[in-house]
XYZ file of C-alpha atoms in Angstrom:
698
model
C 109.449 52.177 127.389
C 111.549 55.317 127.230
C 112.765 54.623 130.771
C 113.915 51.129 129.743
C 115.709 52.519 126.692
C 117.425 55.123 128.834
C 118.515 52.470 131.351
C 119.998 50.406 128.526
C 121.795 53.472 127.164
C 123.354 54.113 130.566
C 124.196 50.454 131.212
C 127.741 49.175 131.129
C 128.397 48.792 127.396
C 132.116 48.871 127.919
C 132.207 46.009 130.371
C 130.007 43.717 128.346
C 127.643 43.132 131.303
C 124.602 43.718 129.102
C 124.238 40.306 127.461
C 122.963 39.558 123.966
C 119.477 38.593 125.094
C 119.036 41.883 126.939
C 120.198 43.750 123.837
C 117.680 41.892 121.667
C 114.909 42.468 124.191
C 115.787 46.176 124.330
C 115.710 46.293 120.531
C 112.139 44.968 120.600
C 111.168 47.593 123.189
C 112.757 50.284 121.008
C 110.795 49.198 117.927
C 107.607 49.120 119.986
C 108.284 52.671 121.186
C 108.884 53.787 117.587
C 105.597 52.228 116.444
C 103.684 53.747 119.361
C 105.030 57.156 118.366
C 103.939 56.492 114.783
C 100.457 55.632 116.001
C 100.144 58.902 117.914
C 101.339 60.941 114.950
C 99.042 59.086 112.563
C 96.158 60.141 114.773
C 97.314 63.754 114.573
C 97.790 63.495 110.809
C 94.612 61.658 109.798
C 92.098 62.399 112.530
C 93.032 65.858 113.733
C 90.038 67.594 115.236
C 88.464 70.731 113.781
C 89.607 74.019 115.211
C 87.905 75.486 118.247
C 84.684 77.255 117.469
C 83.661 74.835 114.730
C 79.953 74.049 114.742
C 78.253 70.750 115.524
C 77.698 70.060 111.833
C 81.392 70.490 111.024
C 82.386 68.198 113.869
C 79.838 65.563 112.842
C 81.099 65.570 109.271
C 84.648 65.206 110.512
C 83.754 62.200 112.665
C 82.024 60.465 109.747
C 84.872 61.252 107.342
C 87.465 59.731 109.678
C 85.419 56.734 110.810
C 87.453 54.131 108.902
C 90.737 55.764 109.904
C 89.681 55.656 113.553
C 88.801 51.985 113.257
C 92.160 51.200 111.632
C 94.029 53.085 114.343
C 92.066 51.252 117.033
C 93.276 48.000 115.490
C 96.849 49.293 115.475
C 96.586 50.225 119.155
C 95.285 46.754 120.020
C 98.211 45.275 118.109
C 100.660 47.451 120.039
C 99.102 46.362 123.339
C 99.442 42.701 122.344
C 103.103 43.224 121.408
C 103.746 44.984 124.715
C 102.238 42.052 126.628
C 104.328 39.557 124.631
C 107.537 41.501 125.264
C 106.694 41.754 128.967
C 106.061 38.002 129.178
C 109.336 37.314 127.392
C 111.037 39.586 129.919
C 109.595 37.547 132.803
C 110.163 34.160 131.142
C 113.878 34.645 130.557
C 114.589 36.453 133.797
C 115.696 39.884 132.593
C 115.848 42.087 135.673
C 116.786 45.660 136.433
C 120.203 44.521 137.607
C 121.057 43.668 133.992
C 120.209 47.250 133.055
C 121.746 48.944 136.063
C 123.272 52.339 135.594
C 126.991 51.761 135.468
C 129.035 54.042 137.751
C 131.856 53.665 135.272
C 132.770 51.821 132.132
C 135.446 49.197 131.893
C 138.686 51.076 131.403
C 140.692 50.571 128.265
C 144.310 51.368 128.819
C 144.964 54.518 126.865
C 148.483 54.315 128.271
C 149.172 51.091 126.391
C 147.209 51.674 123.198
C 148.324 55.250 122.539
C 151.943 54.552 123.368
C 152.072 51.566 121.041
C 150.554 53.689 118.299
C 153.309 56.281 118.207
C 156.279 54.172 119.269
C 158.450 52.146 116.932
C 161.649 50.300 117.625
C 164.740 52.134 116.443
C 167.865 50.428 115.142
C 169.733 51.057 118.408
C 167.121 49.129 120.371
C 165.569 52.183 122.043
C 161.978 53.260 121.574
C 161.619 56.177 119.191
C 158.447 58.239 119.010
C 157.075 59.166 115.603
C 155.495 62.512 114.818
C 155.489 64.110 118.265
C 159.157 64.918 118.757
C 158.633 68.629 118.093
C 155.549 68.864 120.312
C 157.329 66.928 123.071
C 160.324 69.271 122.953
C 158.059 72.320 123.155
C 156.041 71.002 126.083
C 159.128 69.695 127.903
C 160.638 73.170 127.687
C 157.558 74.669 129.336
C 157.212 71.982 132.010
C 160.889 71.911 132.933
C 161.400 75.688 133.004
C 162.589 77.071 136.351
C 161.353 80.541 137.271
C 161.026 82.810 140.258
C 157.601 81.402 141.099
C 158.349 78.050 142.756
C 154.749 77.018 143.384
C 153.237 73.810 142.000
C 152.135 74.176 138.353
C 149.600 72.012 136.523
C 149.717 71.491 132.749
C 146.809 70.011 130.778
C 147.116 68.072 127.521
C 143.746 67.866 125.779
C 142.741 66.141 122.568
C 140.711 63.499 120.755
C 140.916 59.856 121.882
C 143.839 58.046 120.244
C 145.656 61.268 119.349
C 148.663 60.432 121.526
C 148.154 62.447 124.729
C 149.568 59.686 126.923
C 152.484 59.136 124.585
C 153.331 62.838 124.611
C 153.251 62.911 128.421
C 155.494 59.831 128.584
C 158.024 61.397 126.218
C 158.059 64.624 128.257
C 158.725 62.564 131.403
C 161.571 60.753 129.669
C 163.192 64.020 128.612
C 162.847 65.544 132.100
C 163.784 62.478 134.129
C 167.000 64.049 135.454
C 165.369 67.414 136.230
C 162.942 66.035 138.849
C 163.661 64.120 142.037
C 160.439 62.124 141.938
C 158.426 60.955 138.936
C 155.205 58.974 138.630
C 152.690 58.245 135.874
C 149.265 56.928 136.851
C 146.194 56.282 134.724
C 142.814 57.378 136.078
C 140.375 56.545 133.266
C 136.613 56.965 133.463
C 136.460 54.342 136.228
C 137.579 57.015 138.684
C 134.738 58.975 140.280
C 136.455 60.376 143.378
C 135.344 57.767 145.891
C 137.588 56.887 148.816
C 138.585 53.558 147.249
C 139.530 55.284 143.983
C 141.774 57.846 145.682
C 143.410 55.137 147.786
C 144.195 53.096 144.669
C 145.696 56.108 142.907
C 147.911 57.074 145.862
C 149.144 53.490 146.147
C 150.168 53.511 142.486
C 151.957 56.834 142.992
C 153.815 55.531 146.052
C 154.939 52.350 144.305
C 156.632 54.510 141.674
C 158.232 57.130 143.914
C 159.263 54.556 146.548
C 161.139 52.178 144.314
C 164.228 50.049 144.566
C 167.372 51.903 143.476
C 170.930 50.827 142.770
C 173.740 52.768 144.470
C 177.172 53.543 143.061
C 178.566 50.212 144.313
C 175.833 48.336 142.464
C 174.037 47.345 145.669
C 170.212 47.444 145.472
C 168.711 49.530 148.278
C 165.352 50.949 149.241
C 165.233 54.586 150.224
C 162.169 53.830 152.314
C 160.989 50.454 153.481
C 157.401 51.177 152.483
C 156.748 49.056 149.417
C 155.402 46.163 151.455
C 153.384 48.480 153.712
C 151.525 50.394 150.992
C 148.733 47.833 150.619
C 147.846 47.977 154.318
C 147.596 51.779 154.592
C 144.290 53.640 154.757
C 143.598 56.879 152.896
C 144.938 59.176 155.615
C 148.076 57.085 155.964
C 148.666 57.113 152.226
C 148.159 60.884 152.009
C 150.527 61.441 154.947
C 153.197 59.256 153.337
C 152.868 61.065 150.004
C 153.192 64.394 151.817
C 156.259 63.136 153.657
C 157.995 61.916 150.493
C 157.065 64.776 148.162
C 156.700 67.726 150.523
C 160.258 68.988 150.045
C 161.076 67.365 146.689
C 160.710 68.581 143.127
C 158.295 66.069 141.650
C 156.597 65.432 138.303
C 153.403 63.381 138.273
C 151.344 62.546 135.187
C 147.629 61.956 135.827
C 146.477 60.241 132.655
C 142.928 60.194 131.239
C 140.909 62.367 133.644
C 137.201 62.484 132.733
C 135.540 64.759 135.297
C 136.317 67.872 137.321
C 135.130 66.043 140.451
C 137.746 63.335 139.881
C 140.464 65.971 139.522
C 139.376 67.766 142.701
C 139.551 64.495 144.632
C 143.069 63.808 143.309
C 144.672 67.235 143.682
C 143.415 67.618 147.254
C 145.681 64.704 148.267
C 148.862 65.841 146.508
C 151.266 68.212 148.313
C 151.474 71.772 147.010
C 155.108 72.610 147.752
C 157.395 75.415 146.585
C 160.001 73.277 144.836
C 158.995 73.944 141.202
C 156.969 70.731 141.108
C 154.747 69.894 138.142
C 151.633 67.858 137.394
C 150.630 66.924 133.837
C 146.985 66.003 133.252
C 145.736 64.355 130.057
C 142.050 64.444 129.143
C 139.698 64.335 126.176
C 137.434 67.034 127.609
C 138.306 70.711 127.241
C 136.309 71.872 130.273
C 138.171 69.366 132.450
C 141.509 70.495 130.993
C 140.736 74.130 131.794
C 139.641 73.264 135.331
C 142.889 71.371 135.973
C 145.545 73.677 134.529
C 147.116 76.528 136.482
C 146.237 79.271 133.986
C 143.916 78.851 131.006
C 145.277 81.941 129.300
C 148.946 80.987 129.694
C 151.117 78.107 128.497
C 149.531 75.561 130.813
C 146.771 74.390 128.441
C 148.212 72.346 125.577
C 145.770 71.225 122.831
C 147.388 68.277 121.055
C 147.509 68.548 117.269
C 146.966 65.668 114.812
C 149.962 64.417 112.851
C 150.744 66.335 109.687
C 150.703 64.569 106.323
C 154.455 63.867 106.334
C 154.476 62.314 109.813
C 151.286 60.383 109.040
C 152.907 58.856 105.969
C 156.092 58.022 107.889
C 154.103 56.286 110.623
C 152.007 54.364 108.090
C 155.030 53.167 106.091
C 156.899 52.131 109.234
C 154.000 49.894 110.285
C 152.760 48.642 106.921
C 156.192 47.992 105.347
C 158.549 47.853 108.335
C 160.452 51.106 107.775
C 159.730 54.816 107.437
C 162.040 54.783 104.410
C 160.076 51.969 102.766
C 158.519 52.545 99.372
C 154.798 52.118 98.819
C 154.123 50.317 95.509
C 152.658 52.594 92.863
C 149.491 50.510 92.513
C 148.770 50.958 96.254
C 149.573 54.669 96.422
C 145.975 55.784 95.868
C 144.644 53.475 98.586
C 147.325 54.662 101.020
C 146.373 58.296 100.387
C 142.694 57.463 100.938
C 143.438 55.688 104.214
C 145.594 58.548 105.488
C 142.842 61.020 104.625
C 140.319 58.938 106.573
C 142.685 58.680 109.541
C 142.995 62.474 109.640
C 146.315 62.473 111.494
C 145.025 60.154 114.252
C 148.032 57.978 115.203
C 146.008 55.150 116.711
C 143.959 54.815 113.516
C 147.026 54.973 111.248
C 148.874 52.268 113.165
C 145.835 50.007 113.563
C 144.910 50.064 109.878
C 148.532 49.818 108.708
C 149.021 46.771 110.956
C 145.928 45.187 109.425
C 147.238 45.781 105.894
C 150.613 44.142 106.562
C 149.015 40.772 105.805
C 147.405 42.029 102.584
C 149.566 42.792 99.577
C 147.038 42.981 96.757
C 145.382 46.137 95.476
C 141.986 44.440 95.663
C 142.317 43.763 99.406
C 143.532 47.298 100.130
C 140.526 48.696 98.250
C 138.223 46.398 100.206
C 139.649 47.569 103.535
C 139.262 51.213 102.428
C 135.576 50.648 101.726
C 134.808 48.705 104.887
C 136.862 50.179 107.720
C 133.717 50.407 109.866
C 132.863 46.703 109.582
C 136.512 45.738 110.116
C 136.511 47.750 113.350
C 133.656 45.569 114.602
C 135.088 42.188 113.629
C 138.856 42.281 113.132
C 141.025 41.812 116.270
C 143.690 44.189 114.936
C 141.250 47.114 114.983
C 139.467 46.155 118.211
C 141.721 48.335 120.384
C 141.081 51.375 118.210
C 137.334 50.810 118.313
C 137.374 50.541 122.107
C 139.345 53.766 122.496
C 136.981 55.675 120.194
C 133.840 54.113 121.661
C 134.835 55.171 125.180
C 134.064 58.797 124.382
C 130.580 57.866 123.185
C 129.854 55.493 126.071
C 130.777 58.185 128.584
C 128.228 60.654 127.178
C 125.060 61.492 129.129
C 121.946 59.888 127.665
C 120.622 63.116 126.123
C 123.850 63.639 124.139
C 124.067 60.127 122.702
C 121.167 60.700 120.320
C 122.636 64.030 119.195
C 125.984 62.361 118.540
C 124.440 59.428 116.660
C 122.528 61.940 114.548
C 125.813 62.951 112.925
C 125.940 59.525 111.247
C 123.379 60.945 108.801
C 126.022 63.179 107.199
C 128.628 61.823 104.719
C 132.355 61.549 105.362
C 134.274 64.847 105.401
C 130.997 66.766 105.220
C 131.172 70.267 106.698
C 127.944 70.928 108.607
C 126.572 74.413 109.182
C 125.924 74.847 112.904
C 122.477 76.419 112.464
C 121.385 73.552 110.253
C 122.494 70.953 112.797
C 120.996 72.646 115.857
C 117.580 73.217 114.310
C 117.488 69.675 112.974
C 118.198 68.375 116.485
C 115.301 70.463 117.763
C 112.914 69.328 115.017
C 113.801 65.676 115.667
C 112.914 66.022 119.360
C 116.481 65.332 120.522
C 116.666 68.521 122.606
C 115.064 68.451 126.040
C 113.013 71.323 127.406
C 114.648 73.274 130.229
C 112.977 75.931 132.288
C 114.215 79.426 131.526
C 116.013 78.413 128.306
C 114.895 78.296 124.696
C 115.300 75.093 122.699
C 118.053 76.760 120.677
C 119.995 77.705 123.809
C 119.758 74.129 125.082
C 120.897 72.796 121.690
C 123.857 75.201 121.710
C 124.815 73.900 125.157
C 124.696 70.337 123.784
C 127.001 71.298 120.923
C 129.430 73.094 123.238
C 129.622 69.991 125.420
C 130.338 67.689 122.466
C 133.008 70.081 121.195
C 134.506 70.286 124.669
C 134.763 66.487 124.645
C 136.656 66.667 121.306
C 133.957 64.610 119.569
C 133.001 67.386 117.139
C 135.557 69.712 115.560
C 134.864 73.361 114.758
C 135.833 74.195 111.165
C 135.184 77.941 111.005
C 134.534 80.429 113.796
C 133.576 84.080 114.075
C 133.234 86.867 116.617
C 135.230 87.727 119.702
C 134.091 84.528 121.421
C 135.115 82.500 118.337
C 131.636 81.024 118.009
C 131.678 78.049 115.641
C 129.903 78.499 112.298
C 130.630 75.075 110.820
C 131.731 71.729 112.201
C 132.634 68.192 111.181
C 133.271 64.782 112.730
C 136.515 62.847 112.446
C 136.085 60.001 109.949
C 137.041 57.347 112.508
C 134.525 58.662 115.038
C 131.947 58.796 112.241
C 132.525 55.082 111.599
C 131.751 54.370 115.258
C 128.611 56.529 115.114
C 127.414 54.764 111.958
C 127.897 51.412 113.688
C 125.945 52.564 116.755
C 123.244 54.124 114.598
C 122.677 51.029 112.470
C 122.638 48.795 115.554
C 119.893 50.917 117.148
C 117.967 51.401 113.864
C 118.469 55.105 114.485
C 119.221 55.919 110.839
C 119.240 54.118 107.484
C 122.021 55.023 105.048
C 121.996 54.467 101.282
C 124.461 55.160 98.477
C 128.248 55.097 98.164
C 129.781 52.641 100.663
C 126.340 51.727 102.024
C 125.089 50.151 98.802
C 123.601 46.714 99.315
C 122.426 47.293 102.907
C 118.742 46.475 103.452
C 116.466 47.744 106.221
C 113.241 46.377 107.719
C 111.933 49.654 109.107
C 113.201 53.065 108.038
C 113.013 55.847 110.627
C 115.586 58.326 109.392
C 116.722 57.968 105.794
C 119.927 59.536 104.509
C 120.916 59.174 100.842
C 124.514 59.915 99.957
C 124.677 61.084 96.374
C 124.070 59.878 92.850
C 121.204 57.938 91.314
C 121.976 54.545 92.883
C 120.827 55.601 96.335
C 117.598 56.907 94.853
C 117.000 53.648 92.972
C 117.571 51.553 96.106
C 115.233 53.753 98.142
C 112.593 53.465 95.454
C 111.864 49.871 96.516
C 111.569 50.444 100.275
C 108.585 51.096 102.534
C 108.684 54.742 103.616
C 105.508 55.038 105.693
C 107.436 55.004 109.003
C 110.149 57.474 107.948
C 110.431 60.537 110.191
C 113.393 62.188 108.501
C 114.718 62.374 104.935
C 118.103 63.857 104.055
C 119.683 63.900 100.618
C 123.236 64.801 99.692
C 123.770 65.617 96.004
C 120.865 63.416 94.957
C 120.423 63.300 91.175
C 117.772 60.635 90.539
C 114.016 61.303 90.570
C 112.655 57.904 91.644
C 112.595 58.696 95.352
C 111.396 62.264 94.838
C 108.402 60.950 92.903
C 107.429 59.004 96.062
C 107.451 61.981 98.433
C 103.697 61.616 98.857
C 104.313 58.397 100.831
C 106.298 60.201 103.563
C 103.221 61.127 105.582
C 104.938 61.107 109.018
C 107.967 63.146 108.015
C 109.114 65.800 110.507
C 112.448 66.694 108.873
C 112.895 67.100 105.114
C 116.343 68.337 104.132
C 116.718 68.541 100.340
C 119.635 70.972 100.318
C 121.649 70.748 97.072
C 119.165 68.228 95.620
C 119.593 68.612 91.856
C 116.542 66.559 90.960
C 113.981 68.570 92.947
C 111.276 70.065 90.710
C 108.229 72.261 91.231
C 105.881 69.267 90.947
C 107.486 67.666 93.998
C 106.607 70.656 96.161
C 102.915 69.707 96.008
C 103.701 66.525 97.943
C 105.932 68.430 100.353
C 103.085 70.784 101.234
C 100.956 67.795 102.312
C 103.435 66.747 105.027
C 101.331 68.043 107.888
C 103.804 67.035 110.654
C 106.814 68.734 109.045
C 108.939 70.848 111.400
C 112.066 71.398 109.322
C 112.047 72.044 105.567
C 115.121 72.962 103.538
C 115.119 73.443 99.766
C 118.338 75.437 99.897
C 120.424 75.603 96.733
C 117.827 73.868 94.545
C 116.286 74.947 91.236
C 112.637 75.220 92.269
C 110.802 78.343 91.111
C 107.442 77.793 92.796
C 106.332 77.269 96.396
C 102.607 76.373 96.541
C 100.296 78.440 98.782
C 99.447 75.227 100.665
C 102.768 75.616 102.487
C 100.734 77.748 104.890
C 98.971 74.579 106.103
C 102.188 73.138 107.591
C 101.235 74.465 110.995
C 104.034 72.628 112.871
C 106.823 74.040 110.681
C 109.675 75.627 112.661
C 112.317 76.158 109.950
C 111.827 77.075 106.280
C 115.134 77.434 104.429
C 114.685 78.669 100.845
C 118.135 80.212 100.383
C 119.682 80.298 96.892
C 116.666 78.955 95.004
C 114.902 80.133 91.861
C 111.968 81.503 93.858
C 110.934 85.072 93.051
C 109.067 85.362 96.330
C 107.046 83.474 98.931
C 103.266 82.992 99.034
C 101.308 85.234 101.412
C 100.063 82.106 103.212
C 103.488 81.819 104.862
C 102.215 84.274 107.478
C 99.869 81.508 108.738
C 102.863 79.555 110.084
C 102.533 80.589 113.714
C 105.232 78.177 114.961
C 107.834 79.212 112.385
C 111.087 80.334 114.035
C 113.437 80.621 111.033
C 112.519 81.948 107.598
C 115.437 82.195 105.172
C 115.001 83.358 101.572
C 117.306 84.474 98.753
C 117.265 84.119 94.970
C 120.255 82.329 93.441
C 120.145 84.359 90.220
C 119.469 87.891 91.446
C 120.543 89.251 94.829
C 118.050 92.110 94.390
C 115.086 89.750 94.788
C 113.526 90.107 98.234
C 110.442 88.640 99.874
C 107.839 91.388 100.039
C 105.259 90.179 102.572
C 101.744 91.492 102.811
C 100.153 92.436 106.105
C 99.710 89.685 108.690
C 103.344 89.202 109.703
C 102.458 90.000 113.317
C 100.751 86.581 113.599
C 104.162 84.861 113.361
C 104.899 85.337 117.066
C 107.580 82.608 117.224
C 109.773 84.144 114.497
C 113.389 84.566 115.660
C 115.345 84.741 112.395
C 114.152 86.424 109.196
C 116.527 86.752 106.259
C 115.913 88.877 103.214
C 112.677 90.680 103.579
C 111.740 93.825 101.714
C 109.329 96.435 103.054
C 107.070 98.563 100.910
C 104.276 98.995 103.445
C 104.760 100.945 106.676
C 102.218 98.709 108.410
C 104.413 95.660 107.709
C 107.320 97.455 109.408
C 105.119 98.110 112.439
C 104.132 94.437 112.557
C 107.798 93.397 112.519
C 108.285 95.607 115.561
C 105.678 93.524 117.396
C 107.696 90.291 116.984
C 109.316 90.143 120.411
C 111.241 86.899 119.778
C 113.117 88.330 116.779
C 116.903 88.028 117.103
C 118.236 88.166 113.516
C 116.728 90.094 110.616
C 118.022 91.042 107.180
C 115.765 93.801 105.889
C 115.667 95.946 102.740
C 113.949 99.298 102.439
C 113.684 101.118 99.110
C 114.764 104.561 100.307
C 114.385 106.164 96.890
C 110.711 105.240 96.684
C 110.162 106.257 100.284
C 111.815 109.650 99.785
C 109.964 110.219 96.520
C 106.675 109.483 98.232
C 107.587 111.860 101.060
C 108.422 114.731 98.677
C 105.289 114.088 96.651
C 103.086 114.270 99.733
C 101.325 117.655 100.234
């Protein structure tokens, strides 16, 4: 089942080759896989065997006590088998074959050249195209590209940035400004369809030749061709094309833009066929992926890598007004000012989003319709033709992800708009959810960090704060428009269920991962839903108690993140300590003052975050948590409160991060020294007491 789901994930979403029946059939397979996983975990939860060394009497009692549970699970397994047979028969009856789920070598290209250029271009009064918001950046980059120095070798510049940010438009404007400075110019789009095959390189060289071998008009107005090759291009093979390009560009100063490069392999295949002369020639590469940009440019540390910035608030407003009201000098009615500000905040300086939404609003003049569009941008992206181009551009980045990163990216749909996510919180939640694959020689955290680096390199996640010489990210966020795409993907795959705020009114058949976004309404809606299949619960500023009073029903929960939950009380912690399968538990920034000793029975727990709570300490049973990797504890009212563990800490062999521990027993210090996996520790030693004891000793 997992193999089928992976094949569907890697199938050609962009080209639409996966038809609606295959999608529905895959959805049924996905739900079957979810239920099979539930069945396995229910066995672990209800019928877990006694520990090794238990006597015959203990084992016999356990078998009798779980007899009815075993019978019920046997019935569930039979039901799963029957469903699997029915799905398989449906597969055979309607002729779904592996060809329908083939792994696509590429996705159908969407012309970034057309979409991005239209986003930033508006028609000026003199009839010429005028670019909005990038004039300053274009002037800066044109100065660097066009500069003539003593080093005449070929230079490569990389423009990198989020999809729809205007990379292609910037490159086009630079070409326009430098048209007279170069003898040959060409702009070709590569897109993710290009994988370096012979046919791909041939097609690219043909497009280059058609632009550099073009019909010109001489001083007498007579149209001439510098080379009679236009008609011959289509008949040339790869070697002939490369030879012709070398012949035409070998001793000329040329500027070529390679737009939308997705892989280093594609770049290597392209650059190997372009002449490297000493005529101050230039190549400009645009890409969404930072690692590709660095591999392409001449010098990462110099001026050759150009990260494109979003539009500032002034340019964003100018672009919005020019599209929504026909002029940058237009006046937005006072009653629509608030909605315009909200839309611009959501767009986050992304030109493609600003233009697409502004174009949609041109047909709506009422405040009510503007408010409705603000609330439902995600659904409009799926159904309204005006926003279809924007959705395709943004979805390309997701579709091009490897299978193992798609789940990690969809997981971000759990967090609210504009939410700043702590990196440690995200990585350890990925691990607890089983989204991080095991790799030989690497810890799960190291693999998760590599996943995050890759998503940041692809400009899909933005770093908010960084630290250290390597500028390691501490916090991150997702652009609101990309978040809308992730929410759409997540809901389609039943990956997560969202309640509260703009998600009010949505109903769900089966809840796997539940995320409640603030207030009491989300809690009230969740209070009427079946939670027995939920594997993850996240709350964001939850105030109501209705859902919290039902925590005992979340028997299969592996992730419980109650950070900032105002309604959490000590009584709820009793139910939390019965969640046997729990791997991640956060009660950070809550008002609880008691953690029951039964927390020591959560033997699968990997993260326990009790930062900034009312706890005066932790129960001694915490030392029974042999799989615990992170233990974080501070008191919100008194920074002098530390966890003072008793002996037994040496049993926590997996511990890697331990924050705020006090030591009053030398043996405890020795036991900490035995924890070989420890990487981060915040420790307090009462030196005054230690010195006093030393002086008092005979």
